[in-house]
Amino acid sequence: MRGRPHLYVSYESEQSLLPTWTQRVMVGLLVFLLVLIPLQGGIEIGDRLYQPVGFLGDNAWLKILSRVAIFGIGALGLNILTGLAGQVSLGHAFFMGIGAYTAAVLGGEVGKAHWGLGLPIWIWLPAAGLVAALVGMLVAPTAVKVRGLYLAIVTLGLVFIGEHLFRNLTSITGGSQSGRKFPSLDFRLWKEEEPFLAFTSDGPMWPVFNWLDWLFGPWINFPAEMSEEAKTYLALAALLVVVVVLAKNLQRTRIGRAFMALRDRDIAAEVMGVPDAKTKFEAFALSSFYAGIAGALLVAFIGRAIPEQFNLLLSVQFVVIVLIGGAGTVAGTLMGSVFVFVFPRLVQDFSGWLTETVESGGVIGSIADVFVSTGLDDPGLVSTLEGVSPGLNVSQLNVVIYGLLIIGFLIFEPLGLYGIWLRVRNYWKGWPFSY
Amino acid sequence: MSLLILAQAAADSGVDKFVGAITNGLSLGAIYALLALGFVIIFKATQVISFAHGAVAALGAYLVAYFATVLNFPGGALGGPAWLQWTVSAVFAVLATAVVGLVLERVAIRPMIGEPIFSIAMVTIGLDIVIRTITNDFISTDPRPLGDPFGTNIWEAGPISMAYSEVATIIVTIVLVLAIAWFFRSRIGVAMRATAFDQEAAMAQGISVGRIFAIAWAIGAGLAAVAGIFSSVFPRASQGVSAETAFFAFRAFPAIILGGLDSVPGAVVGGFVIGLAESFAGKYMTWSGFGVGFSGIVPYLVMMLVLLVRPYGLFGTEEIRRV
């Protein structure tokens, strides 16, 4: 079998999560890297400290990566519904909201302005998923009856109805004026003061990572402190890994195969014994479960949110993640969520760099000056001024590029990032031949 | 339910309130019908719901504000009474929006022919994001007045009292609906129906499917602009076109679903039903338990109820499913 990775001699090996050694090693390295990022390990060469992934260990970047993990979890849920079962949904934000407010009621502070029971995370996090799944089951009968774009608009209606509910149930949500505080990510066994595992405060390096120091000590220096962002990131990344394994595994189960059969041709699936309504029901429940978990994590991560957080834009963001990444693939969905959050940061950095270049002058500066508006009477595409200005400001530019990316990806690369990855991989697989 | 409302109206002897709900509902429904017509034309030709419709409507309203108040072009060049100048400028702006529709179709929708419907719908969401952001940047922080001749004048006849703009909305809608009904009997309209039925077969008959797509998008964008005008004048929005205008179109989604995605009469009926339902809910369902702004979600609730009974809307064609 050596050197022939595509020769499967048993059904088990073909169905295994990571069939080839290359994949196992790569995934192992990736997970290892995910753990290393927040620890900010550096290699000392001479008297300089080199941090290979140092910039990612920066707290601002860790926040972005935490967001990637949360949205990755939610997007994997939408991927089950849209990518596997082929049911278009714009209602993901609604289910996230349900999860978020379930978490708020169960885990929120006791005896404050809003309802809260102060229960620990191991109760409110699964409960958020379960309640969202229950609501998903309530909605499913309507959703099962309608198809295609009709379904897209029904789920769109859900978002608006949900927003109305959230805005008016002020004892739960705090209303749109101030919103409410949400439980923190700290792990408590019960309602004790000092959390069992603190994810939201700076502190010393967890003893769990001592072995790293022991193993790589001579070459890599790990700092003795861990920031709040690093801990939050690690907790969320761990959850993401669990969810990824579950989502990947789902594709190998009876339910997952039923989803895919339904997506590819629903009547044919029905003829072959896949019950239409029941399978869609399961898809909605599962997807809503993931959405509920992601919603609870999102608000716990943000800390305070208003009902308008769960609007159509949030739903669209998830659809975009799934489509840009590549519908129906777990790896693609993850790539999509990395892309959607890392890209705005890059645009921001780029605009900042452009402005600096313009101000410093020179050849590149005068070229960049055409695009950048630095004053009220300086026309340009992008403006660095606050408020009223001739061009788009950086956040507007971000949104416009985001929209253009959606259009561009769908037109030029319908398979998404995963499609690009496949082409790159196949190119090197066949290299130096083109086939 | 209608009986209940009638009985309540009699009991309150609130004839004015009742008539007010009807006139308000009709004019609101007319705007929804205009938006829904645009959706249906685009859907009939290209099998796609354009999520960018609201953004195009806002862009159209902005262009009207720009041409009529800032440039006063081309109305100002022609002269004549103020209302005529405004109308000419507004029509010009609507045509400009139709051209924008043409460009959108050519750049973003044409390359997507043959892709899954949902992918195309997502492209329109992308268009929505881009157009809305750029329009909002044009509009900037304050709403832009359209400079319309309707003003805040009220027309009164017996118990009926309607704003001039509401009367104009209803008249314009009736004219446009008749025009569209005629259009579907014209040569191009028949070609569009053929395209809706089967793109390849239509092509084999010598119909330029691409041109039909373009025409549908141009008409759709023009209708959206007209709806955009009426949704950003008194009494819908006293200040003019703002960032909110784009969201107005989302409430026309229930109207098209209610009527059926591919039915012109359905769009009109759906628009008026949703408008009336919203208006009556706003006037009569004022119990605090419904919450603030309940009338805004009534369209969606009505839509869900109807879909439970009729999954393809009231007039929609049931899709024939084959293996």
Coordinates of C-alpha atoms in Angstrom, one line a residue, chain A residues 21-388:
Chain A
W21 CA -0.7 9.4 6.5
T22 CA 0.0 12.7 4.8
Q23 CA -3.4 13.9 6.0
R24 CA -2.9 12.6 9.5
V25 CA 0.5 14.4 9.8
M26 CA -0.8 17.6 8.3
V27 CA -3.9 17.7 10.6
G28 CA -1.7 16.8 13.6
L29 CA 0.7 19.7 12.7
L30 CA -2.3 22.1 12.2
V31 CA -3.8 21.3 15.6
F32 CA -0.3 21.6 17.2
L33 CA 0.1 25.0 15.5
L34 CA -3.3 26.1 16.8
V35 CA -2.1 25.4 20.3
L36 CA 1.2 27.1 19.8
I37 CA -0.2 30.3 18.4
P38 CA -1.4 31.9 21.6
L39 CA 1.6 30.7 23.7
Q40 CA 3.8 33.1 21.7
G41 CA 6.8 30.8 21.8
G42 CA 9.9 32.3 20.4
I43 CA 13.2 30.9 19.1
E44 CA 16.3 32.6 20.4
I45 CA 19.0 32.9 17.7
G46 CA 21.9 35.0 18.9
D47 CA 20.4 37.6 21.1
R48 CA 17.2 38.1 19.0
L49 CA 13.9 36.4 19.7
Y50 CA 12.1 35.1 16.6
Q51 CA 8.5 34.3 16.9
P52 CA 7.4 32.3 13.9
V53 CA 3.7 32.9 14.4
G54 CA 4.3 35.8 16.7
F55 CA 2.0 38.2 14.9
L56 CA -0.9 35.8 15.3
G57 CA -0.2 35.6 19.0
D58 CA -0.9 39.3 19.2
N59 CA -4.0 39.9 21.3
A60 CA -5.9 41.7 18.5
W61 CA -5.2 38.8 16.2
L62 CA -6.2 36.3 18.9
K63 CA -9.6 38.1 19.1
I64 CA -10.0 37.7 15.4
L65 CA -9.1 34.0 15.6
S66 CA -11.6 33.5 18.5
R67 CA -14.3 35.0 16.3
V68 CA -13.2 32.6 13.5
A69 CA -13.7 29.7 15.9
I70 CA -17.1 30.8 17.0
F71 CA -18.3 31.6 13.5
G72 CA -16.7 28.3 12.3
I73 CA -18.9 26.4 14.7
G74 CA -22.0 28.2 13.5
A75 CA -21.0 27.9 9.9
L76 CA -20.5 24.2 10.3
G77 CA -24.1 24.1 11.5
L78 CA -25.3 25.9 8.4
N79 CA -23.1 23.7 6.3
I80 CA -25.1 20.7 7.5
L81 CA -28.3 22.3 6.5
T82 CA -27.3 24.0 3.2
G83 CA -24.2 22.1 2.2
L84 CA -25.3 18.6 3.1
A85 CA -29.0 18.6 3.1
G86 CA -29.3 21.3 0.4
Q87 CA -31.9 23.4 2.3
V88 CA -31.3 27.1 1.8
S89 CA -31.6 29.0 5.1
L90 CA -31.3 32.7 5.9
G91 CA -32.6 32.1 9.4
H92 CA -29.3 31.2 11.1
A93 CA -29.2 34.4 13.0
F94 CA -32.6 33.7 14.6
F95 CA -31.4 30.4 16.0
M96 CA -28.2 32.0 17.2
G97 CA -30.3 34.5 19.0
I98 CA -32.4 31.8 20.6
G99 CA -29.2 30.1 21.8
A100 CA -27.7 33.4 23.0
Y101 CA -30.7 34.3 25.1
T102 CA -31.1 30.8 26.5
A103 CA -27.5 31.1 27.7
A104 CA -28.3 34.6 29.1
V105 CA -31.2 33.4 31.1
L106 CA -29.5 30.2 32.4
G107 CA -26.1 31.7 33.0
G108 CA -26.8 35.4 33.6
E109 CA -26.2 37.2 36.8
V110 CA -28.8 36.5 39.5
G111 CA -31.1 39.2 40.8
K112 CA -30.1 41.9 38.3
A113 CA -32.2 43.8 36.0
H114 CA -32.8 40.8 33.7
W115 CA -33.6 37.2 34.3
G116 CA -30.6 35.1 35.2
L117 CA -30.1 31.9 37.1
G118 CA -26.3 32.1 37.3
L119 CA -25.8 28.4 36.3
P120 CA -22.3 27.3 35.1
I121 CA -21.2 27.0 31.5
W122 CA -21.5 23.2 31.3
I123 CA -25.3 23.7 31.7
W124 CA -26.0 26.8 29.7
L125 CA -23.8 25.9 26.7
P126 CA -25.5 22.6 25.9
A127 CA -28.9 24.0 26.9
A128 CA -28.4 26.9 24.4
G129 CA -27.9 24.3 21.6
L130 CA -30.8 22.1 22.8
V131 CA -33.3 25.0 23.1
A132 CA -32.3 26.3 19.6
A133 CA -32.7 22.7 18.3
L134 CA -36.2 22.6 19.8
V135 CA -37.2 25.9 18.2
G136 CA -35.7 24.5 15.0
M137 CA -38.1 21.6 15.3
L138 CA -41.0 23.9 15.8
V139 CA -40.1 25.8 12.6
A140 CA -39.3 22.7 10.6
P141 CA -43.0 21.8 9.7
T142 CA -43.4 25.1 7.7
A143 CA -39.9 24.8 6.3
V144 CA -40.5 21.2 5.2
K145 CA -43.5 22.2 3.1
V146 CA -41.8 24.9 1.1
R147 CA -38.8 24.5 -1.3
G148 CA -36.0 26.5 -2.8
L149 CA -36.3 30.2 -2.8
Y150 CA -39.6 30.1 -1.0
L151 CA -37.7 28.5 1.9
A152 CA -35.0 31.2 1.8
I153 CA -37.7 33.8 2.2
V154 CA -39.6 32.0 5.0
T155 CA -36.3 31.7 6.9
L156 CA -35.7 35.4 6.2
G157 CA -39.0 36.1 7.7
L158 CA -37.9 34.2 10.8
V159 CA -35.0 36.6 11.3
F160 CA -37.4 39.6 11.3
I161 CA -39.9 37.9 13.6
G162 CA -37.1 36.9 15.9
E163 CA -35.7 40.4 16.0
H164 CA -39.1 41.7 16.9
L165 CA -39.4 39.2 19.8
F166 CA -35.9 39.9 21.1
R167 CA -36.5 43.6 21.0
N168 CA -39.7 43.3 23.0
L169 CA -38.9 40.6 25.6
T170 CA -37.0 43.2 27.5
S171 CA -36.8 41.1 30.8
I172 CA -34.7 38.6 28.9
T173 CA -32.9 40.6 26.3
G174 CA -32.6 44.1 27.8
G175 CA -34.2 45.7 24.7
S176 CA -32.4 47.6 22.0
Q177 CA -31.3 50.5 24.2
S178 CA -28.7 48.9 26.3
G179 CA -28.9 45.2 25.7
R180 CA -27.8 43.0 28.5
K181 CA -24.7 41.4 30.0
F182 CA -24.1 37.8 29.1
P183 CA -22.4 35.0 31.2
S184 CA -18.6 34.8 30.8
L185 CA -16.8 31.8 29.3
D186 CA -15.3 30.9 32.7
F187 CA -15.7 27.2 33.6
R188 CA -17.3 26.8 37.0
L189 CA -18.3 23.5 38.7
W190 CA -21.3 25.2 40.3
K191 CA -21.9 28.8 41.4
E192 CA -18.5 29.3 43.2
E193 CA -16.8 32.7 43.2
E194 CA -13.4 31.6 41.9
P195 CA -13.9 29.8 38.6
F196 CA -12.5 26.3 38.3
L197 CA -11.0 27.3 34.9
A198 CA -10.7 31.0 34.3
F199 CA -10.8 31.9 30.6
T200 CA -11.4 35.6 31.0
S201 CA -8.5 36.9 33.1
D202 CA -4.8 37.1 32.6
G203 CA -2.7 34.5 34.6
P204 CA 0.2 32.2 34.6
M205 CA 0.8 29.6 31.9
W206 CA -1.5 26.6 32.4
P207 CA 0.4 23.6 33.8
V208 CA -1.0 21.6 30.9
F209 CA 1.6 23.2 28.7
N210 CA 4.6 22.4 30.9
W211 CA 5.5 19.4 28.7
L212 CA 6.0 21.9 25.8
D213 CA 8.6 23.6 27.8
W214 CA 10.1 20.3 28.8
L215 CA 10.2 19.1 25.2
F216 CA 11.2 22.2 23.3
G217 CA 12.8 24.1 26.2
P218 CA 16.3 24.2 24.8
W219 CA 15.1 25.7 21.5
I220 CA 11.9 27.6 22.2
N221 CA 11.2 30.1 24.9
F222 CA 7.6 30.2 26.2
P223 CA 6.6 33.2 28.3
A224 CA 5.4 32.4 31.8
E225 CA 2.2 34.5 31.5
M226 CA -0.9 33.9 29.4
S227 CA -3.2 36.7 28.4
E228 CA -7.0 36.6 28.7
E229 CA -7.3 36.5 24.9
A230 CA -5.0 33.5 24.7
K231 CA -7.1 31.5 27.2
T232 CA -10.4 32.4 25.5
Y233 CA -8.9 31.5 22.2
L234 CA -7.7 28.1 23.4
A235 CA -11.1 27.3 24.9
L236 CA -12.9 28.2 21.8
A237 CA -10.4 26.5 19.5
A238 CA -10.8 23.3 21.6
L239 CA -14.5 23.5 21.2
L240 CA -14.1 24.1 17.4
V241 CA -11.9 20.9 17.1
V242 CA -14.6 18.9 18.9
V243 CA -17.3 20.3 16.6
V244 CA -15.2 19.7 13.5
V245 CA -14.8 16.1 14.4
L246 CA -18.5 15.8 15.0
A247 CA -19.4 17.5 11.7
K248 CA -16.8 15.5 9.7
N249 CA -18.2 12.3 11.3
L250 CA -21.7 13.2 10.5
Q251 CA -21.0 12.8 6.8
R252 CA -20.1 9.1 7.4
T253 CA -23.3 8.3 9.2
R254 CA -26.7 7.1 8.0
I255 CA -28.2 10.5 8.7
G256 CA -25.4 12.4 6.9
R257 CA -25.8 10.2 3.8
A258 CA -29.5 10.7 3.9
F259 CA -28.9 14.5 3.9
M260 CA -26.7 14.2 0.9
A261 CA -29.2 12.0 -1.0
L262 CA -31.9 14.5 -0.3
R263 CA -29.7 17.4 -1.6
D264 CA -28.8 15.6 -4.8
R265 CA -32.3 14.6 -5.8
D266 CA -35.0 14.6 -3.3
I267 CA -37.5 12.5 -5.1
A268 CA -34.9 9.9 -5.9
A269 CA -33.9 9.8 -2.3
E270 CA -37.5 9.3 -1.3
V271 CA -37.9 6.5 -3.7
M272 CA -34.8 4.8 -2.2
G273 CA -36.4 5.0 1.3
V274 CA -35.1 8.3 2.7
P275 CA -38.1 9.9 4.4
D276 CA -38.3 13.5 3.1
A277 CA -40.0 15.3 6.0
K278 CA -38.2 13.4 8.7
T279 CA -34.8 14.0 7.2
K280 CA -35.3 17.7 6.7
F281 CA -36.6 17.8 10.3
E282 CA -33.4 16.3 11.5
A283 CA -31.3 18.7 9.4
F284 CA -33.1 21.7 10.8
A285 CA -32.7 20.4 14.4
L286 CA -29.0 19.6 14.0
S287 CA -28.2 22.9 12.3
S288 CA -30.1 24.9 14.9
F289 CA -28.2 23.1 17.6
Y290 CA -24.9 24.3 16.2
A291 CA -26.3 27.7 15.7
G292 CA -27.5 27.9 19.3
I293 CA -24.1 26.9 20.6
A294 CA -22.4 29.5 18.3
G295 CA -24.8 32.2 19.4
A296 CA -24.2 31.5 23.1
L297 CA -20.4 31.5 22.5
L298 CA -20.6 34.7 20.5
V299 CA -22.5 36.7 23.2
A300 CA -20.3 35.2 25.9
F301 CA -17.3 36.3 23.9
I302 CA -18.6 39.8 23.3
G303 CA -20.0 40.2 26.8
R304 CA -22.9 42.6 26.0
A305 CA -25.1 42.6 23.0
I306 CA -28.4 44.2 21.8
P307 CA -31.2 42.3 20.0
E308 CA -30.2 43.9 16.7
Q309 CA -27.0 41.8 16.8
F310 CA -29.1 38.9 15.4
N311 CA -30.1 40.6 12.2
L312 CA -30.2 39.5 8.6
L313 CA -26.5 40.6 8.1
L314 CA -25.4 37.9 10.6
S315 CA -27.3 35.2 8.6
V316 CA -25.8 36.5 5.4
Q317 CA -22.4 36.3 6.9
F318 CA -22.9 32.6 7.6
V319 CA -24.2 31.9 4.1
V320 CA -21.2 33.8 2.8
I321 CA -18.8 31.7 4.9
V322 CA -20.3 28.5 3.6
L323 CA -20.4 29.6 0.0
I324 CA -17.0 31.3 -0.2
G325 CA -15.5 28.3 1.6
G326 CA -17.2 25.7 -0.5
A327 CA -20.6 24.3 0.3
G328 CA -20.7 20.8 1.7
T329 CA -17.2 20.5 2.8
V330 CA -15.9 20.9 6.4
A331 CA -12.5 22.1 5.4
G332 CA -14.0 24.6 3.0
T333 CA -16.3 26.0 5.7
L334 CA -13.3 26.5 8.0
M335 CA -11.3 28.2 5.3
G336 CA -14.3 30.4 4.6
S337 CA -14.6 31.6 8.2
V338 CA -10.9 32.3 8.4
F339 CA -11.1 34.3 5.2
V340 CA -14.2 36.3 6.2
F341 CA -12.6 37.5 9.4
V342 CA -8.9 37.8 8.4
F343 CA -9.6 39.6 5.2
P344 CA -11.1 42.8 6.8
R345 CA -8.1 43.1 9.0
L346 CA -5.8 42.9 6.0
V347 CA -7.9 45.6 4.2
Q348 CA -7.6 47.8 7.2
D349 CA -3.9 47.3 7.4
F350 CA -3.6 48.0 3.7
S351 CA -5.5 51.2 3.8
G352 CA -3.4 52.4 6.7
W353 CA -0.3 51.5 4.8
L354 CA -1.6 53.4 1.7
T355 CA -2.3 56.5 3.7
E356 CA 1.2 56.4 5.2
T357 CA 2.7 56.0 1.7
V358 CA 0.7 59.0 0.4
E359 CA 1.8 61.2 3.3
S360 CA 5.4 60.2 2.9
G361 CA 5.3 61.1 -0.8
G362 CA 7.5 59.5 -3.5
V363 CA 6.6 57.7 -6.6
I364 CA 4.4 55.0 -5.0
G365 CA 2.9 57.7 -2.8
S366 CA 1.7 59.7 -5.8
I367 CA 0.3 56.7 -7.4
A368 CA -1.6 55.8 -4.2
D369 CA -2.7 59.4 -3.9
V370 CA -5.1 58.8 -6.8
F371 CA -7.0 56.3 -4.7
V372 CA -6.8 57.8 -1.3
S373 CA -8.6 61.0 -0.2
T374 CA -6.7 62.7 2.6
G375 CA -8.7 65.9 2.8
L376 CA -12.2 67.3 2.1
D377 CA -11.2 68.6 -1.3
D378 CA -9.0 65.7 -2.3
P379 CA -11.0 63.3 -4.4
G380 CA -10.3 59.6 -4.0
L381 CA -11.9 56.2 -3.6
V382 CA -10.9 55.6 0.0
S383 CA -10.9 58.2 2.7
T384 CA -9.1 58.1 6.1
L385 CA -11.2 60.9 7.5
E386 CA -13.9 60.3 10.0
G387 CA -17.4 61.3 9.2
V388 CA -18.4 63.2 6.0

